[in-house]
Each structure stands twice: as C-alpha cells, then as structure tokens.
Amino acid sequence: MRRLRARWNALAAGIDAATPADRDRTVDALRAFAILGVVLGHWLVTALTAHDGGLSTTSPLAHMPWLAPVSWMFQTLSVFFLVGGHVAARGYASARERGVSCGAWVGQRLGRLFRPVAAVLVLWAVVAGGMLVGGAEFDTVRSLVGLVLSPLWFLLVFAALTAATPLVARLGPLWPLAVVAAVDVWRFGLAGPAWIGWVNVAAGWLVPFTLGAAWSRGSFARRRPALLLFGAGGAATAALILWGGYPASMVGVPGAAVSNLSPPTLAAAAFGLAQCGLALLVREPLARIVRRPSAWAKVALVNLSAMTVFLWHQTAMMAVTALGLLVSADLPGLHTVPDSAGWIAARLLWLPVFAAALALCWAAFRVHEQGGRRPKSSPASRTARAARAARAAAVSRTGAGPAKERTHV
C-alpha cells in the first residue's frame, strides 16, 4: 500500500508540474464532474429486470416518483455543453490566430470526438448478432443495444454544435431559449404536432453551449451574471414544474407522457440555466481544490479518457447484469423491479462492481481515444509519460497547437 501511495504521489506531482501555470483547471474539473454525473445517473436510474430468461428496461423513477430530485443532481449535460462551448470558442479563436482553416479545425475536433465510437459500434454489432444467432429474445437484444446507443445522441448533438461554432460562438443564449419556449407553446399550448419538439434537441443544448462561448469572452468575470442565471433559472424551473405542467424529473421516465429530456423542454432549458449558473459560481472554491496535485491528477486523468468512460459505462453495467443471470435467483438491485427503498440500497452496493467493470473496459479500449499503444517501460518513465499525456490531452481538447498551448484553455 505504501508503495502504491508513493507511485500515485509521484504521478500526481508529475502531472501537476507538467501543467501550465496559467491553465484554468476549473474547466477540466467541471467537465470531469459532468461526465461522472452522467455515468452515476445512468447507473442509478436505469434498471434491467429479468423476466422469462430475458431482460427489459425500466427505471426506479417510474415506480418511485418521489426520487425525481435525484435526477436534478445527476443530469449534468448542461454543464458539459457549457464547458464544450467555452473550449470550442477559445479553440476556434486560437485556430484563427494561427491561420488554421475552419474546415481543418472542425475536422480535427470531430476526429478526436468520434475515434473511440467505432470500437463500441463494432463490438456491439458482434455481440448483438451473436445473441440473436444464439437464440436470445429480440426484445432483450433491442433493450441492451438501445441502452448502448442511446447516449450516442449526445455525441451527435455535441458534434453538430462543435462544427457550428464559427456560426454560433457569438450568438446570445436568449435566442435559442426563445426558440425552445416557442416550440413548447406550439406543442403543448396550441396542440401542435409532436415532431416539432425535436427542434429543441438543437435549440435546447445550444443554450448552455452559447453560455460557454460567452464565458470564453469574459462575460462571467464577475459573480453577478452567474447569480442571475442561477436564481432566474431555478425560479423558472420551479414555476414550470409547479404550475406549468412539466414533469419534475429531468431525465426520461419510461411510460411518462412527457419527457423533459427527449426532446428538451423549456423546463430542462431553465434547469440548465440554473445548473450553469451554479457551475460558474463554484469556480473559485473549485480552483482552490484542484490546485492540490492529488485532486488535479484525478481530474486530468478523467479528462484523458472522458469519452471512453462515457461510451463504455452502460456496457459495464450490462455486463455485470448479464453475468448475474448465471445465478439461479434474481439478484436484488440488479434484476429485481426497482420499486422500494431496499432496491435503492442494493443498487448502491452494486456501484463499485459497475465501476470495476468500467475499469476493465477502460483498460481494454482507452487506446482508441488516446491514439495508440506504446511499448512497456519502467515505472518512472510511465509516470512521466502519463503526466505528459494528461497535459497533451487537455491541451488537444482546446484545439490549440503547441505555440498557443500555454495561453488557451
């Protein structure tokens, strides 16, 4: 244990020393928080129940509506889009300064984003085909593949907004927010067609994305704008839930007539404003925390494999659930109906097992995000290489080249 602690301290010190002194570490910390929030949220509000040898998808929110506040803590996508808009706007500005064309910059950004996706799609195409050939029920295979593919909508929207950065970087968040409100009035108030709601997939997430771009221009240098976002967004969210007829859950609930997330509603957009305001308000205490080498190393390493963690966390949960079927009885918190406090307690005990499975997936597939394997080396050189990789990965996510890496987040 002492040796492991010493190696970790050496790794953390190396990463800390390799990080530019003027780097805004809170950006990386918020990104890591957003990714981990999504992962924990999915593990807590998604359940696979066993029935006649197959698996079907449900949610504890469908059986215990009083758990809706849990979704407020773990639906952190607005924070991710906030950070994404901030980083994209600064990266594009840096590319323009260096004479990089818009097409080249977009290609580099999207290449890094989608490179790890291929491994997920190939593996699950093989798994799904093998399950069907082996006699698995089609509904079971569809449920599993649906859970794997459902998070990919996020990548498609994020990629589209990233590609549109040159067009939307200077757009104020009130414009997309007005579109979201107009669509909801048409859809819910004027009995418009349901398909019109999908306009909000772009408009809804454009709200935090443009807030991030405004952050990159210094719009939140003072606390007052962030306080206004937090207060107004929170008040609007409460009003829309209490008197506007919107559901309290900020994630989709199976069987619910309206989802705040699919597609995003005005309540989700208002909640995102409050969430972004809170994220901007906590930058100072967060900055003090991530100045510690140990805390910063954890943040940097999460960011180094953020897409791998995001893409494989559902697979990790499903692998544990599927292996649990080898046991003759249904395992509480894993295969049972999520309709009691006992299920919640049991599910919490499964979280470390899901995390261990995710660690195995990370070890197997992180190469697709980090760009290739390297030959084995000594512990000291691995520590130095990890420090360099964490720094390089953080810089590469900005779109800035070597000449600008010390001045752009």
Coordinates of N, CA, C and O in Angstrom, one line a residue, residues 8-148:
W8 N 1.5 6.9 -6.7 CA 0.5 7.8 -7.0 C 0.9 9.2 -6.8 O 0.7 10.1 -7.6
N9 N 1.6 9.5 -5.6 CA 2.1 10.8 -5.3 C 3.1 11.3 -6.4 O 3.1 12.5 -6.8
A10 N 3.9 10.4 -6.9 CA 4.9 10.7 -7.9 C 4.1 11.1 -9.2 O 4.5 12.0 -9.9
L11 N 3.1 10.3 -9.5 CA 2.3 10.5 -10.8 C 1.6 11.9 -10.7 O 1.6 12.7 -11.6
A12 N 1.0 12.1 -9.5 CA 0.3 13.4 -9.3 C 1.2 14.6 -9.4 O 0.9 15.6 -10.0
A13 N 2.4 14.4 -8.8 CA 3.4 15.5 -8.8 C 3.8 15.8 -10.2 O 4.0 17.0 -10.6
G14 N 4.0 14.7 -11.0 CA 4.4 14.9 -12.4 C 3.4 15.6 -13.2 O 3.7 16.5 -14.1
I15 N 2.1 15.2 -13.1 CA 1.0 15.8 -13.8 C 0.9 17.3 -13.4 O 0.7 18.2 -14.3
D16 N 1.0 17.6 -12.1 CA 0.9 18.9 -11.7 C 2.0 19.8 -12.2 O 1.8 20.9 -12.7
A17 N 3.3 19.2 -12.2 CA 4.4 20.0 -12.7 C 4.3 20.2 -14.2 O 4.8 21.3 -14.7
A18 N 3.7 19.3 -14.9 CA 3.6 19.4 -16.4 C 2.5 20.3 -16.9 O 2.4 20.6 -18.0
T19 N 1.7 20.8 -15.9 CA 0.5 21.6 -16.3 C 0.9 23.1 -16.3 O 1.6 23.6 -15.4
P20 N 0.6 23.8 -17.4 CA 1.0 25.2 -17.4 C 0.4 26.0 -16.2 O -0.7 25.8 -15.8
A21 N 1.2 26.9 -15.7 CA 0.8 27.7 -14.5 C -0.5 28.5 -14.7 O -1.3 28.7 -13.8
D22 N -0.7 28.9 -16.0 CA -1.9 29.8 -16.2 C -3.1 29.1 -16.7 O -4.0 29.7 -17.2
R23 N -3.0 27.7 -16.6 CA -4.2 26.9 -17.1 C -5.4 27.1 -16.1 O -5.2 27.0 -14.9
D24 N -6.6 27.2 -16.7 CA -7.8 27.3 -15.8 C -8.2 25.8 -15.6 O -8.9 25.2 -16.4
R25 N -7.8 25.3 -14.4 CA -8.1 23.9 -14.1 C -9.6 23.7 -13.9 O -10.0 22.5 -13.9
T26 N -10.3 24.7 -13.5 CA -11.7 24.5 -13.2 C -12.5 24.0 -14.4 O -13.5 23.3 -14.3
V27 N -12.1 24.4 -15.6 CA -12.7 23.9 -16.8 C -12.7 22.4 -16.9 O -13.7 21.7 -17.2
D28 N -11.5 21.8 -16.7 CA -11.4 20.4 -16.7 C -12.1 19.7 -15.6 O -12.7 18.7 -15.7
A29 N -12.1 20.4 -14.4 CA -12.9 19.8 -13.3 C -14.4 19.8 -13.5 O -15.0 18.8 -13.2
L30 N -14.9 20.8 -14.1 CA -16.3 20.8 -14.5 C -16.7 19.8 -15.5 O -17.7 19.1 -15.5
R31 N -15.8 19.6 -16.5 CA -16.0 18.5 -17.5 C -16.0 17.2 -16.8 O -16.9 16.3 -17.1
A32 N -15.1 16.9 -16.0 CA -15.0 15.6 -15.3 C -16.2 15.4 -14.4 O -16.8 14.3 -14.4
F33 N -16.7 16.4 -13.7 CA -17.9 16.4 -12.9 C -19.1 16.0 -13.8 O -19.9 15.2 -13.4
A34 N -19.2 16.6 -15.0 CA -20.3 16.4 -15.8 C -20.4 15.0 -16.3 O -21.4 14.3 -16.3
I35 N -19.2 14.5 -16.8 CA -19.1 13.1 -17.3 C -19.5 12.1 -16.1 O -20.3 11.2 -16.3
L36 N -18.9 12.3 -15.0 CA -19.2 11.3 -13.9 C -20.6 11.4 -13.4 O -21.2 10.4 -13.0
G37 N -21.2 12.6 -13.5 CA -22.6 12.8 -13.1 C -23.5 12.0 -14.0 O -24.4 11.3 -13.6
V38 N -23.2 12.0 -15.3 CA -24.0 11.2 -16.3 C -23.9 9.7 -16.0 O -24.8 9.0 -16.0
V39 N -22.6 9.3 -15.8 CA -22.4 7.9 -15.5 C -23.1 7.4 -14.3 O -23.9 6.4 -14.3
L40 N -23.0 8.1 -13.2 CA -23.7 7.7 -11.9 C -25.2 7.8 -12.1 O -26.0 7.0 -11.6
G41 N -25.7 8.8 -12.8 CA -27.1 9.0 -13.1 C -27.7 7.8 -13.8 O -28.7 7.2 -13.5
H42 N -27.0 7.4 -14.9 CA -27.5 6.2 -15.6 C -27.4 4.9 -14.8 O -28.4 4.1 -14.8
W43 N -26.4 4.8 -14.0 CA -26.3 3.6 -13.1 C -27.4 3.6 -12.1 O -27.8 2.5 -11.6
L44 N -27.9 4.7 -11.6 CA -28.9 4.8 -10.6 C -30.3 4.8 -11.1 O -31.2 4.2 -10.4
V45 N -30.6 5.4 -12.2 CA -32.0 5.5 -12.7 C -32.3 4.5 -13.8 O -33.4 4.6 -14.4
T46 N -31.4 3.7 -14.2 CA -31.6 2.7 -15.3 C -31.6 1.3 -14.6 O -30.7 1.0 -13.9
A47 N -32.6 0.5 -14.9 CA -32.7 -0.8 -14.3 C -33.0 -1.8 -15.4 O -33.9 -1.6 -16.3
L48 N -32.4 -3.0 -15.3 CA -32.7 -4.1 -16.2 C -33.3 -5.2 -15.4 O -32.7 -5.8 -14.5
T49 N -34.6 -5.5 -15.6 CA -35.3 -6.5 -14.9 C -35.3 -7.8 -15.6 O -35.5 -7.8 -16.8
A50 N -35.2 -8.9 -14.9 CA -35.2 -10.2 -15.5 C -36.6 -10.8 -15.6 O -37.4 -10.7 -14.6
H51 N -36.9 -11.3 -16.7 CA -38.3 -11.9 -16.9 C -38.2 -13.0 -18.0 O -37.8 -12.7 -19.1
D52 N -38.5 -14.2 -17.6 CA -38.5 -15.4 -18.5 C -37.2 -15.5 -19.2 O -37.2 -15.8 -20.4
G53 N -36.1 -15.3 -18.5 CA -34.8 -15.5 -19.1 C -34.3 -14.3 -19.9 O -33.2 -14.4 -20.4
G54 N -35.1 -13.3 -20.0 CA -34.7 -12.1 -20.8 C -34.6 -10.9 -19.9 O -34.8 -11.0 -18.7
L55 N -34.2 -9.8 -20.5 CA -34.0 -8.5 -19.8 C -34.9 -7.4 -20.4 O -34.9 -7.3 -21.6
S56 N -35.5 -6.6 -19.6 CA -36.2 -5.4 -20.1 C -35.8 -4.2 -19.3 O -35.4 -4.3 -18.1
T57 N -36.0 -3.0 -19.9 CA -35.5 -1.8 -19.3 C -36.6 -1.1 -18.5 O -37.8 -1.0 -19.0
T58 N -36.3 -0.6 -17.4 CA -37.3 0.2 -16.6 C -36.5 1.2 -15.8 O -35.3 1.4 -16.0
S59 N -37.1 1.9 -14.9 CA -36.5 3.0 -14.1 C -37.1 3.0 -12.8 O -38.3 2.9 -12.6
P60 N -36.3 3.2 -11.7 CA -36.9 3.5 -10.4 C -37.8 4.7 -10.4 O -38.7 4.8 -9.5
L61 N -37.6 5.7 -11.3 CA -38.4 6.9 -11.3 C -39.8 6.6 -11.7 O -40.7 7.3 -11.4
A62 N -40.0 5.5 -12.5 CA -41.3 5.1 -12.9 C -42.1 4.5 -11.7 O -43.3 4.6 -11.7
H63 N -41.4 3.9 -10.8 CA -42.1 3.2 -9.7 C -42.1 4.1 -8.4 O -42.9 3.9 -7.5
M64 N -41.1 5.0 -8.3 CA -41.0 5.8 -7.1 C -40.8 7.3 -7.6 O -39.7 7.8 -7.6
P65 N -41.9 7.9 -8.0 CA -41.7 9.3 -8.5 C -41.1 10.3 -7.5 O -40.5 11.3 -7.9
W66 N -41.2 10.0 -6.2 CA -40.6 10.9 -5.2 C -39.0 10.9 -5.4 O -38.4 11.8 -4.7
L67 N -38.4 10.1 -6.2 CA -37.0 10.1 -6.4 C -36.6 11.2 -7.5 O -35.4 11.3 -7.8
A68 N -37.6 11.9 -8.0 CA -37.3 12.9 -9.1 C -36.1 13.8 -8.7 O -35.3 14.1 -9.6
P69 N -36.0 14.3 -7.5 CA -34.9 15.2 -7.2 C -33.5 14.6 -7.4 O -32.5 15.3 -7.6
V70 N -33.4 13.2 -7.4 CA -32.1 12.6 -7.7 C -31.7 13.0 -9.1 O -30.5 13.2 -9.4
S71 N -32.6 13.1 -10.1 CA -32.3 13.5 -11.4 C -31.7 14.9 -11.5 O -31.0 15.2 -12.4
W72 N -32.1 15.7 -10.6 CA -31.5 17.1 -10.6 C -30.0 17.1 -10.3 O -29.3 18.0 -10.7
M73 N -29.6 16.1 -9.5 CA -28.2 16.1 -9.1 C -27.3 15.4 -10.2 O -26.1 15.8 -10.4
F74 N -27.9 14.5 -11.0 CA -27.1 13.7 -11.9 C -27.3 14.0 -13.4 O -26.7 13.4 -14.2
Q75 N -28.3 14.9 -13.7 CA -28.5 15.3 -15.1 C -27.6 16.5 -15.3 O -28.0 17.6 -15.2
T76 N -26.3 16.2 -15.7 CA -25.3 17.3 -15.7 C -24.9 17.6 -17.1 O -23.8 18.2 -17.4
L77 N -25.7 17.3 -18.1 CA -25.4 17.5 -19.5 C -25.2 19.0 -19.8 O -24.4 19.4 -20.6
S78 N -26.0 19.9 -19.1 CA -25.9 21.3 -19.4 C -24.5 21.8 -19.0 O -23.9 22.7 -19.7
V79 N -23.9 21.3 -18.0 CA -22.5 21.7 -17.6 C -21.5 21.2 -18.7 O -20.6 21.9 -19.0
F80 N -21.8 20.0 -19.2 CA -20.9 19.6 -20.3 C -20.9 20.5 -21.5 O -19.9 20.8 -22.1
F81 N -22.2 20.9 -21.9 CA -22.3 21.7 -23.0 C -21.8 23.1 -22.7 O -21.2 23.8 -23.6
L82 N -21.9 23.6 -21.5 CA -21.3 24.8 -21.1 C -19.8 24.8 -21.3 O -19.2 25.7 -21.9
V83 N -19.1 23.8 -20.8 CA -17.7 23.6 -20.9 C -17.3 23.5 -22.4 O -16.3 24.0 -22.9
G84 N -18.2 22.7 -23.1 CA -17.9 22.4 -24.5 C -17.9 23.7 -25.3 O -17.1 24.0 -26.2
G85 N -18.9 24.6 -25.1 CA -19.0 25.8 -25.8 C -17.8 26.7 -25.4 O -17.3 27.4 -26.3
H86 N -17.4 26.7 -24.2 CA -16.2 27.6 -23.7 C -15.0 27.1 -24.5 O -14.2 27.9 -25.0
V87 N -14.7 25.8 -24.4 CA -13.5 25.3 -25.0 C -13.5 25.4 -26.6 O -12.5 25.8 -27.2
A88 N -14.7 25.2 -27.2 CA -14.8 25.3 -28.6 C -14.5 26.7 -29.1 O -13.8 27.0 -30.1
A89 N -15.1 27.7 -28.4 CA -15.0 29.1 -28.8 C -13.5 29.5 -28.7 O -13.0 30.2 -29.6
R90 N -12.9 29.1 -27.6 CA -11.5 29.5 -27.4 C -10.6 28.8 -28.4 O -9.6 29.3 -28.9
G91 N -10.9 27.5 -28.6 CA -10.1 26.7 -29.6 C -10.2 27.3 -31.0 O -9.2 27.4 -31.7
Y92 N -11.4 27.7 -31.4 CA -11.6 28.2 -32.7 C -10.9 29.6 -32.9 O -10.3 29.8 -33.9
A93 N -11.0 30.4 -31.8 CA -10.3 31.7 -31.9 C -8.8 31.5 -32.0 O -8.1 32.2 -32.7
S94 N -8.2 30.5 -31.3 CA -6.8 30.2 -31.4 C -6.4 29.7 -32.8 O -5.4 30.1 -33.3
A95 N -7.3 28.8 -33.3 CA -7.0 28.3 -34.7 C -7.0 29.5 -35.7 O -6.2 29.5 -36.6
R96 N -7.9 30.4 -35.5 CA -8.0 31.6 -36.5 C -6.7 32.4 -36.3 O -6.1 32.8 -37.4
E97 N -6.2 32.6 -35.1 CA -4.9 33.3 -34.9 C -3.8 32.6 -35.6 O -2.8 33.3 -36.1
R98 N -3.8 31.3 -35.6 CA -2.7 30.6 -36.2 C -2.9 30.3 -37.7 O -2.1 29.6 -38.3
G99 N -4.0 30.8 -38.3 CA -4.2 30.6 -39.7 C -4.8 29.3 -40.1 O -4.8 28.9 -41.3
V100 N -5.3 28.5 -39.1 CA -5.9 27.2 -39.4 C -7.3 27.5 -40.0 O -8.1 28.3 -39.5
S101 N -7.6 26.8 -41.1 CA -8.9 27.0 -41.7 C -10.0 26.4 -40.9 O -9.8 25.5 -40.0
C102 N -11.2 26.9 -41.1 CA -12.4 26.4 -40.3 C -12.6 24.9 -40.6 O -12.8 24.2 -39.6
G103 N -12.5 24.5 -41.8 CA -12.7 23.0 -42.1 C -11.7 22.2 -41.4 O -12.0 21.1 -40.9
A104 N -10.4 22.6 -41.4 CA -9.4 21.8 -40.8 C -9.6 21.7 -39.3 O -9.4 20.7 -38.6
W105 N -10.0 22.8 -38.7 CA -10.2 22.8 -37.2 C -11.4 21.9 -36.9 O -11.3 21.1 -35.9
V106 N -12.5 22.0 -37.6 CA -13.7 21.2 -37.4 C -13.3 19.7 -37.5 O -13.7 18.8 -36.7
G107 N -12.5 19.4 -38.6 CA -12.1 18.0 -38.8 C -11.3 17.4 -37.7 O -11.5 16.3 -37.3
Q108 N -10.4 18.2 -37.2 CA -9.6 17.8 -36.0 C -10.4 17.5 -34.8 O -10.3 16.5 -34.1
R109 N -11.3 18.5 -34.5 CA -12.2 18.3 -33.3 C -13.1 17.1 -33.4 O -13.2 16.3 -32.5
L110 N -13.7 16.9 -34.6 CA -14.7 15.8 -34.7 C -13.9 14.5 -34.8 O -14.4 13.4 -34.3
G111 N -12.7 14.5 -35.3 CA -11.9 13.2 -35.4 C -11.6 12.7 -34.0 O -11.7 11.5 -33.7
R112 N -11.2 13.6 -33.1 CA -10.9 13.2 -31.7 C -12.2 12.8 -31.0 O -12.1 11.9 -30.1
L113 N -13.3 13.4 -31.4 CA -14.6 13.1 -30.7 C -15.1 11.7 -31.1 O -15.6 10.9 -30.2
F114 N -15.0 11.3 -32.3 CA -15.6 10.1 -32.8 C -14.7 8.9 -32.9 O -15.1 7.8 -33.2
R115 N -13.4 9.1 -32.7 CA -12.5 8.0 -32.9 C -12.8 6.8 -31.9 O -12.7 5.7 -32.3
P116 N -13.2 7.1 -30.7 CA -13.5 5.9 -29.8 C -14.8 5.3 -30.1 O -15.1 4.2 -29.5
V117 N -15.7 5.9 -30.9 CA -17.0 5.4 -31.1 C -17.0 4.1 -31.9 O -17.8 3.2 -31.7
A118 N -16.1 4.0 -32.8 CA -16.0 2.8 -33.7 C -15.9 1.5 -32.9 O -16.6 0.5 -33.3
A119 N -15.1 1.5 -31.9 CA -14.9 0.3 -31.1 C -16.2 -0.2 -30.5 O -16.5 -1.4 -30.4
V120 N -17.0 0.8 -29.9 CA -18.3 0.4 -29.3 C -19.2 -0.2 -30.3 O -19.9 -1.2 -30.1
L121 N -19.3 0.5 -31.5 CA -20.3 0.0 -32.5 C -19.9 -1.4 -33.0 O -20.7 -2.2 -33.2
V122 N -18.6 -1.6 -33.3 CA -18.1 -2.9 -33.8 C -18.4 -4.0 -32.8 O -18.9 -5.1 -33.1
L123 N -18.0 -3.8 -31.5 CA -18.2 -4.8 -30.5 C -19.6 -5.1 -30.3 O -20.0 -6.3 -30.3
W124 N -20.5 -4.1 -30.3 CA -21.9 -4.4 -30.0 C -22.6 -5.0 -31.2 O -23.6 -5.7 -31.1
A125 N -22.1 -4.7 -32.4 CA -22.7 -5.3 -33.6 C -22.4 -6.8 -33.6 O -23.3 -7.7 -33.9
V126 N -21.2 -7.2 -33.1 CA -20.8 -8.6 -33.0 C -21.6 -9.3 -31.9 O -22.2 -10.4 -32.0
V127 N -21.7 -8.6 -30.7 CA -22.5 -9.1 -29.6 C -23.9 -9.3 -29.9 O -24.5 -10.4 -29.6
A128 N -24.5 -8.3 -30.5 CA -26.0 -8.4 -30.8 C -26.2 -9.5 -31.8 O -27.2 -10.3 -31.7
G129 N -25.4 -9.6 -32.8 CA -25.5 -10.7 -33.8 C -25.4 -12.1 -33.2 O -26.2 -13.0 -33.5
G130 N -24.4 -12.2 -32.3 CA -24.2 -13.5 -31.6 C -25.3 -13.8 -30.7 O -25.7 -15.0 -30.7
M131 N -25.9 -12.9 -30.0 CA -27.0 -13.1 -29.2 C -28.3 -13.6 -30.0 O -28.9 -14.6 -29.6
L132 N -28.5 -13.0 -31.1 CA -29.7 -13.3 -31.9 C -29.5 -14.7 -32.5 O -30.4 -15.6 -32.5
V133 N -28.2 -15.0 -33.0 CA -28.0 -16.3 -33.5 C -28.1 -17.4 -32.4 O -28.5 -18.5 -32.6
G134 N -27.7 -17.0 -31.2 CA -27.7 -18.0 -30.1 C -29.1 -18.2 -29.5 O -29.3 -19.0 -28.6
G135 N -30.1 -17.5 -30.0 CA -31.5 -17.7 -29.6 C -32.0 -16.7 -28.6 O -33.1 -16.9 -28.0
A136 N -31.3 -15.6 -28.3 CA -31.8 -14.6 -27.4 C -33.0 -14.0 -27.9 O -33.2 -13.8 -29.1
E137 N -33.9 -13.5 -27.0 CA -35.1 -12.9 -27.4 C -34.8 -11.5 -28.1 O -33.9 -10.8 -27.6
F138 N -35.5 -11.2 -29.1 CA -35.2 -10.0 -29.9 C -35.4 -8.8 -28.9 O -34.7 -7.8 -29.0
D139 N -36.5 -8.8 -28.1 CA -36.7 -7.7 -27.2 C -35.6 -7.4 -26.2 O -35.3 -6.3 -25.9
T140 N -35.0 -8.5 -25.8 CA -33.8 -8.4 -24.9 C -32.7 -7.7 -25.6 O -32.0 -6.8 -25.1
V141 N -32.4 -8.2 -26.8 CA -31.3 -7.6 -27.6 C -31.5 -6.2 -27.9 O -30.7 -5.3 -27.8
R142 N -32.8 -5.9 -28.2 CA -33.1 -4.5 -28.5 C -33.0 -3.6 -27.3 O -32.5 -2.5 -27.4
S143 N -33.3 -4.1 -26.1 CA -33.2 -3.3 -24.9 C -31.7 -3.0 -24.6 O -31.4 -1.9 -24.3
L144 N -30.9 -4.0 -24.8 CA -29.5 -3.8 -24.5 C -28.8 -2.9 -25.5 O -28.1 -2.0 -25.1
V145 N -29.1 -3.1 -26.8 CA -28.5 -2.3 -27.8 C -29.0 -0.8 -27.6 O -28.2 0.1 -27.8
G146 N -30.3 -0.7 -27.3 CA -30.8 0.6 -27.1 C -30.1 1.4 -26.0 O -29.9 2.6 -26.1
L147 N -29.8 0.7 -24.9 CA -29.1 1.4 -23.8 C -27.7 1.8 -24.2 O -27.2 2.8 -23.8
V148 N -27.0 1.0 -25.1 CA -25.7 1.3 -25.5 C -25.7 2.5 -26.5 O -24.9 3.4 -26.4

